[in-house]
Amino acid sequence: MAERLKGKIAIVTGAGQQPGATPGNGRATAIRFAEEGATCVLVDINRDWAEDTRALIGGDALVVQADVTDETACQAVIAQTLDRFGRIDVLHNNVGLSKGDRATPDLDADVWDRIMTLNLKSMFMLVKAALPSMRARRAGSIINISSTASLSLRPTVTYKTSKGAVNTFTQHVAGENARFGIRANAILPGLIDTPMAIERRAQEQGRSRDEIRAERDALVPMGFMGEAWDVANAAVFLASDEARYVTGVLLPVDGGLVLKRG
């Protein structure tokens, strides 16, 4: 079978991951992109974590350590990619944060700012920096990781709000740039078995990982949580030429969770 991303240059933010028993969405996506023939630019605030991902995928992958909440760092990510490879075919915005979120009357304003900056503003700054080169080539695929939390009732305010804004931002970028041959789509993961989801909850709640997994599995109509590979496979499709006529889409990868929650 032909490699679906052969020859493409793909930036993946959050390409490293915190320690855990399962891969995170960013690492899994980088691995799948590489398996399908893409050359990856692995962006993470933690260089060691990104280097671990590079060791897994090999090839000509470039590691860029960057804090994507800083606009100068976002511009440097794009500049280093263009300097090394001459173009950007795929921009995959994967970073996200929910730690510290609270119900509206209990939320500190600085936590709101921190979550909104990482989840939303970082995407804007990277897209802004990447668009000139994509427009000049009249080609490019932008993939933003949102969440089914954007479509359902949540006990906390900021994560849901930020991901709802990611949806709107993605649709705007899609409409604004369709005439330049640039596509923009969002993936909305549901309950996924990643270190960010499982390890953090186990630590914060003082419960076993298996207990948390069983609880989350029971919430999904299909009876089990997804894996990062499910998110990564959706990203491969959206990055590929198979999706050449797909833009402005909000794609749930959730085992039917949105159907259940309404």
Short mmCIF file of C-alpha atoms in Angstrom, two decimals:
data_model
loop_
_atom_site.label_atom_id
_atom_site.label_comp_id
_atom_site.label_asym_id
_atom_site.label_seq_id
_atom_site.Cartn_x
_atom_site.Cartn_y
_atom_site.Cartn_z
CA MET A 1 0.00 0.00 0.00
CA ALA A 2 1.28 3.46 -0.89
CA GLU A 3 2.34 5.76 1.92
CA ARG A 4 -0.51 8.24 2.37
CA LEU A 5 1.70 11.17 3.46
CA LYS A 6 4.78 10.42 1.38
CA GLY A 7 6.97 13.49 1.00
CA LYS A 8 4.90 15.75 3.24
CA ILE A 9 6.41 18.00 5.90
CA ALA A 10 4.29 17.92 9.05
CA ILE A 11 4.62 20.01 12.21
CA VAL A 12 3.21 18.29 15.32
CA THR A 13 2.98 20.34 18.51
CA GLY A 14 2.92 18.50 21.81
CA ALA A 15 4.84 15.72 20.09
CA GLY A 16 6.44 14.61 23.34
CA GLN A 17 4.41 13.49 26.32
CA GLN A 18 4.45 13.12 30.06
CA PRO A 19 5.34 9.64 31.36
CA GLY A 20 2.57 7.06 31.23
CA ALA A 21 1.66 3.55 30.15
CA THR A 22 -0.03 4.63 26.92
CA PRO A 23 0.94 7.04 24.13
CA GLY A 24 -0.44 10.56 24.08
CA ASN A 25 -2.23 12.01 21.07
CA GLY A 26 0.76 14.04 19.89
CA ARG A 27 3.26 11.19 20.02
CA ALA A 28 0.86 8.75 18.39
CA THR A 29 0.14 11.23 15.61
CA ALA A 30 3.84 11.83 14.96
CA ILE A 31 4.43 8.09 14.77
CA ARG A 32 1.54 7.52 12.38
CA PHE A 33 2.55 10.49 10.20
CA ALA A 34 6.06 9.05 9.94
CA GLU A 35 4.74 5.57 9.19
CA GLU A 36 2.78 7.08 6.30
CA GLY A 37 5.88 8.75 4.87
CA ALA A 38 5.81 12.26 6.35
CA THR A 39 8.86 14.03 7.69
CA CYS A 40 7.93 15.42 11.10
CA VAL A 41 8.85 18.55 13.01
CA LEU A 42 8.40 17.55 16.65
CA VAL A 43 7.55 20.54 18.82
CA ASP A 44 7.40 20.34 22.60
CA ILE A 45 8.26 22.48 25.61
CA ASN A 46 10.22 19.49 26.96
CA ARG A 47 13.07 18.63 24.57
CA ASP A 48 13.73 15.23 26.18
CA TRP A 49 10.14 14.13 25.61
CA ALA A 50 10.32 15.21 21.96
CA GLU A 51 13.67 13.48 21.54
CA ASP A 52 12.06 10.29 22.85
CA THR A 53 9.46 10.59 20.09
CA ARG A 54 12.17 11.18 17.49
CA ALA A 55 13.94 8.01 18.66
CA LEU A 56 10.73 6.09 18.01
CA ILE A 57 10.16 7.40 14.48
CA GLY A 58 13.72 7.92 13.22
CA GLY A 59 14.18 9.38 9.77
CA ASP A 60 14.87 13.07 9.22
CA ALA A 61 12.63 14.33 12.02
CA LEU A 62 13.47 17.74 13.48
CA VAL A 63 13.02 18.48 17.19
CA VAL A 64 12.14 22.05 18.13
CA GLN A 65 11.87 22.96 21.80
CA ALA A 66 9.33 25.75 22.11
CA ASP A 67 6.82 27.29 24.48
CA VAL A 68 3.93 27.82 22.08
CA THR A 69 2.29 30.33 24.40
CA ASP A 70 5.00 32.76 23.25
CA GLU A 71 4.52 34.32 19.81
CA THR A 72 8.24 34.65 19.13
CA ALA A 73 8.64 30.93 19.81
CA CYS A 74 5.74 30.13 17.46
CA GLN A 75 7.35 32.20 14.72
CA ALA A 76 10.64 30.38 15.33
CA VAL A 77 8.95 26.98 14.91
CA ILE A 78 7.69 28.01 11.48
CA ALA A 79 10.98 29.67 10.51
CA GLN A 80 13.07 26.64 11.49
CA THR A 81 10.75 24.34 9.55
CA LEU A 82 10.99 26.49 6.42
CA ASP A 83 14.74 26.86 6.77
CA ARG A 84 15.20 23.10 7.06
CA PHE A 85 12.58 21.77 4.65
CA GLY A 86 11.41 24.71 2.54
CA ARG A 87 7.70 24.23 3.08
CA ILE A 88 4.93 23.18 5.48
CA ASP A 89 2.31 20.73 4.27
CA VAL A 90 0.63 19.95 7.58
CA LEU A 91 0.28 21.94 10.80
CA HIS A 92 -1.09 19.73 13.56
CA ASN A 93 -1.95 21.74 16.70
CA ASN A 94 -2.16 19.28 19.56
CA VAL A 95 -1.21 21.04 22.82
CA GLY A 96 -3.85 21.40 25.50
CA LEU A 97 -4.43 21.85 29.23
CA SER A 98 -7.29 21.39 31.66
CA LYS A 99 -5.45 21.29 35.00
CA GLY A 100 -6.75 23.83 37.48
CA ASP A 101 -10.10 24.38 35.77
CA ARG A 102 -13.06 25.01 38.06
CA ALA A 103 -16.73 25.92 38.10
CA THR A 104 -17.21 29.57 37.14
CA PRO A 105 -17.54 31.10 40.66
CA ASP A 106 -14.50 29.14 41.90
CA LEU A 107 -12.13 29.82 38.99
CA ASP A 108 -9.09 32.04 39.36
CA ALA A 109 -8.66 34.50 36.50
CA ASP A 110 -5.01 33.53 36.03
CA VAL A 111 -6.04 29.89 35.49
CA TRP A 112 -8.54 31.06 32.85
CA ASP A 113 -5.74 32.98 31.13
CA ARG A 114 -3.30 30.06 31.28
CA ILE A 115 -5.72 27.52 29.81
CA MET A 116 -7.07 29.86 27.14
CA THR A 117 -3.56 30.87 26.11
CA LEU A 118 -2.32 27.31 25.68
CA ASN A 119 -5.49 25.79 24.23
CA LEU A 120 -6.51 28.60 21.88
CA LYS A 121 -4.05 31.46 21.52
CA SER A 122 -1.16 29.11 20.73
CA MET A 123 -3.13 27.72 17.78
CA PHE A 124 -3.87 31.20 16.50
CA MET A 125 -0.22 32.24 16.72
CA LEU A 126 1.06 29.12 14.93
CA VAL A 127 -1.59 29.33 12.21
CA LYS A 128 -0.87 33.04 11.74
CA ALA A 129 2.83 32.30 11.31
CA ALA A 130 2.28 29.35 8.94
CA LEU A 131 -0.32 30.90 6.64
CA PRO A 132 1.94 33.12 4.51
CA SER A 133 4.03 30.20 3.27
CA MET A 134 0.96 27.98 2.81
CA ARG A 135 -0.81 30.72 0.87
CA ALA A 136 2.23 31.25 -1.33
CA ARG A 137 2.21 27.53 -2.21
CA ARG A 138 -1.61 27.44 -2.37
CA ALA A 139 -1.65 24.27 -0.31
CA GLY A 140 -1.71 23.08 3.27
CA SER A 141 -3.66 21.14 5.87
CA ILE A 142 -4.26 22.60 9.33
CA ILE A 143 -5.54 20.17 11.97
CA ASN A 144 -6.58 21.46 15.39
CA ILE A 145 -7.28 19.19 18.33
CA SER A 146 -10.51 20.22 20.04
CA SER A 147 -12.66 18.04 22.32
CA THR A 148 -16.17 16.64 22.62
CA ALA A 149 -16.22 18.74 25.81
CA SER A 150 -16.98 21.65 23.47
CA LEU A 151 -20.35 20.08 22.63
CA SER A 152 -21.52 18.82 26.01
CA LEU A 153 -22.28 19.95 29.55
CA ARG A 154 -19.16 20.16 31.71
CA PRO A 155 -18.62 20.88 35.42
CA THR A 156 -15.80 23.33 34.65
CA VAL A 157 -15.81 26.39 32.44
CA THR A 158 -12.47 27.14 30.80
CA TYR A 159 -11.59 23.92 29.00
CA LYS A 160 -15.03 23.71 27.40
CA THR A 161 -14.96 27.38 26.43
CA SER A 162 -11.47 27.14 24.94
CA LYS A 163 -12.35 24.08 22.87
CA GLY A 164 -15.58 25.67 21.67
CA ALA A 165 -13.47 28.59 20.49
CA VAL A 166 -11.09 26.18 18.76
CA ASN A 167 -14.06 24.89 16.76
CA THR A 168 -15.07 28.39 15.72
CA PHE A 169 -11.49 29.38 14.95
CA THR A 170 -11.03 26.28 12.79
CA GLN A 171 -14.16 27.01 10.79
CA HIS A 172 -13.08 30.61 10.31
CA VAL A 173 -9.62 29.61 9.09
CA ALA A 174 -11.20 27.08 6.72
CA GLY A 175 -13.52 29.65 5.18
CA GLU A 176 -10.90 32.38 5.05
CA ASN A 177 -8.30 30.23 3.31
CA ALA A 178 -10.21 27.85 1.07
CA ARG A 179 -9.47 30.02 -1.96
CA PHE A 180 -5.76 29.53 -1.26
CA GLY A 181 -6.07 25.74 -1.36
CA ILE A 182 -5.63 25.48 2.42
CA ARG A 183 -7.83 23.16 4.44
CA ALA A 184 -8.56 23.47 8.18
CA ASN A 185 -10.33 20.84 10.25
CA ALA A 186 -10.70 19.96 13.93
CA ILE A 187 -10.67 16.58 15.63
CA LEU A 188 -12.85 16.29 18.72
CA PRO A 189 -11.59 13.39 20.86
CA GLY A 190 -13.90 11.92 23.43
CA LEU A 191 -12.63 9.83 26.34
CA ILE A 192 -9.17 8.71 25.28
CA ASP A 193 -6.71 6.58 27.28
CA THR A 194 -3.73 8.94 27.41
CA PRO A 195 -1.29 9.90 30.19
CA MET A 196 -2.87 13.36 30.41
CA ALA A 197 -6.27 11.76 31.06
CA ILE A 198 -5.34 8.79 33.25
CA GLU A 199 -2.10 9.56 35.08
CA ARG A 200 -3.22 13.03 36.16
CA ARG A 201 -6.55 11.80 37.50
CA ALA A 202 -4.94 8.90 39.33
CA GLN A 203 -2.53 11.28 41.02
CA GLU A 204 -5.05 13.99 41.83
CA GLN A 205 -7.78 11.63 43.03
CA GLY A 206 -5.60 9.05 44.76
CA ARG A 207 -7.23 6.20 42.85
CA SER A 208 -5.88 3.37 40.76
CA ARG A 209 -5.50 3.72 37.01
CA ASP A 210 -7.62 0.63 36.44
CA GLU A 211 -10.47 2.10 38.48
CA ILE A 212 -10.39 5.32 36.50
CA ARG A 213 -10.25 3.43 33.19
CA ALA A 214 -13.23 1.26 34.13
CA GLU A 215 -15.23 4.32 35.15
CA ARG A 216 -14.50 6.08 31.87
CA ASP A 217 -15.12 2.97 29.76
CA ALA A 218 -18.60 2.71 31.23
CA LEU A 219 -19.50 6.19 29.97
CA VAL A 220 -18.89 5.38 26.30
CA PRO A 221 -21.69 3.85 24.17
CA MET A 222 -19.18 1.52 22.50
CA GLY A 223 -18.15 0.33 25.96
CA PHE A 224 -14.51 1.39 25.95
CA MET A 225 -12.31 4.44 25.76
CA GLY A 226 -10.45 5.22 22.59
CA GLU A 227 -6.70 5.18 22.20
CA ALA A 228 -4.39 7.89 20.93
CA TRP A 229 -4.04 5.79 17.77
CA ASP A 230 -7.70 6.47 16.99
CA VAL A 231 -7.05 10.21 17.08
CA ALA A 232 -3.84 9.76 15.10
CA ASN A 233 -5.57 7.77 12.37
CA ALA A 234 -8.16 10.51 11.96
CA ALA A 235 -5.32 13.02 11.68
CA VAL A 236 -3.64 10.92 8.97
CA PHE A 237 -6.82 11.08 6.89
CA LEU A 238 -7.22 14.83 7.33
CA ALA A 239 -3.54 15.42 6.51
CA SER A 240 -3.69 13.25 3.39
CA ASP A 241 -4.81 14.02 -0.15
CA GLU A 242 -7.73 11.66 0.48
CA ALA A 243 -9.27 14.59 2.38
CA ARG A 244 -8.59 17.13 -0.39
CA TYR A 245 -12.29 18.12 -0.45
CA VAL A 246 -12.76 18.17 3.34
CA THR A 247 -12.49 21.50 5.17
CA GLY A 248 -14.23 23.20 8.08
CA VAL A 249 -15.17 19.84 9.60
CA LEU A 250 -15.49 19.16 13.34
CA LEU A 251 -14.81 15.42 13.53
CA PRO A 252 -15.70 13.60 16.76
CA VAL A 253 -13.53 10.58 17.55
CA ASP A 254 -15.47 9.45 20.57
CA GLY A 255 -17.15 6.02 20.35
CA GLY A 256 -20.57 7.68 20.20
CA LEU A 257 -20.12 9.84 23.30
CA VAL A 258 -21.64 12.94 21.67
CA LEU A 259 -24.68 10.87 20.66
CA LYS A 260 -25.17 9.90 24.30
CA ARG A 261 -24.64 13.34 25.75
CA GLY A 262 -26.57 15.17 23.06
#
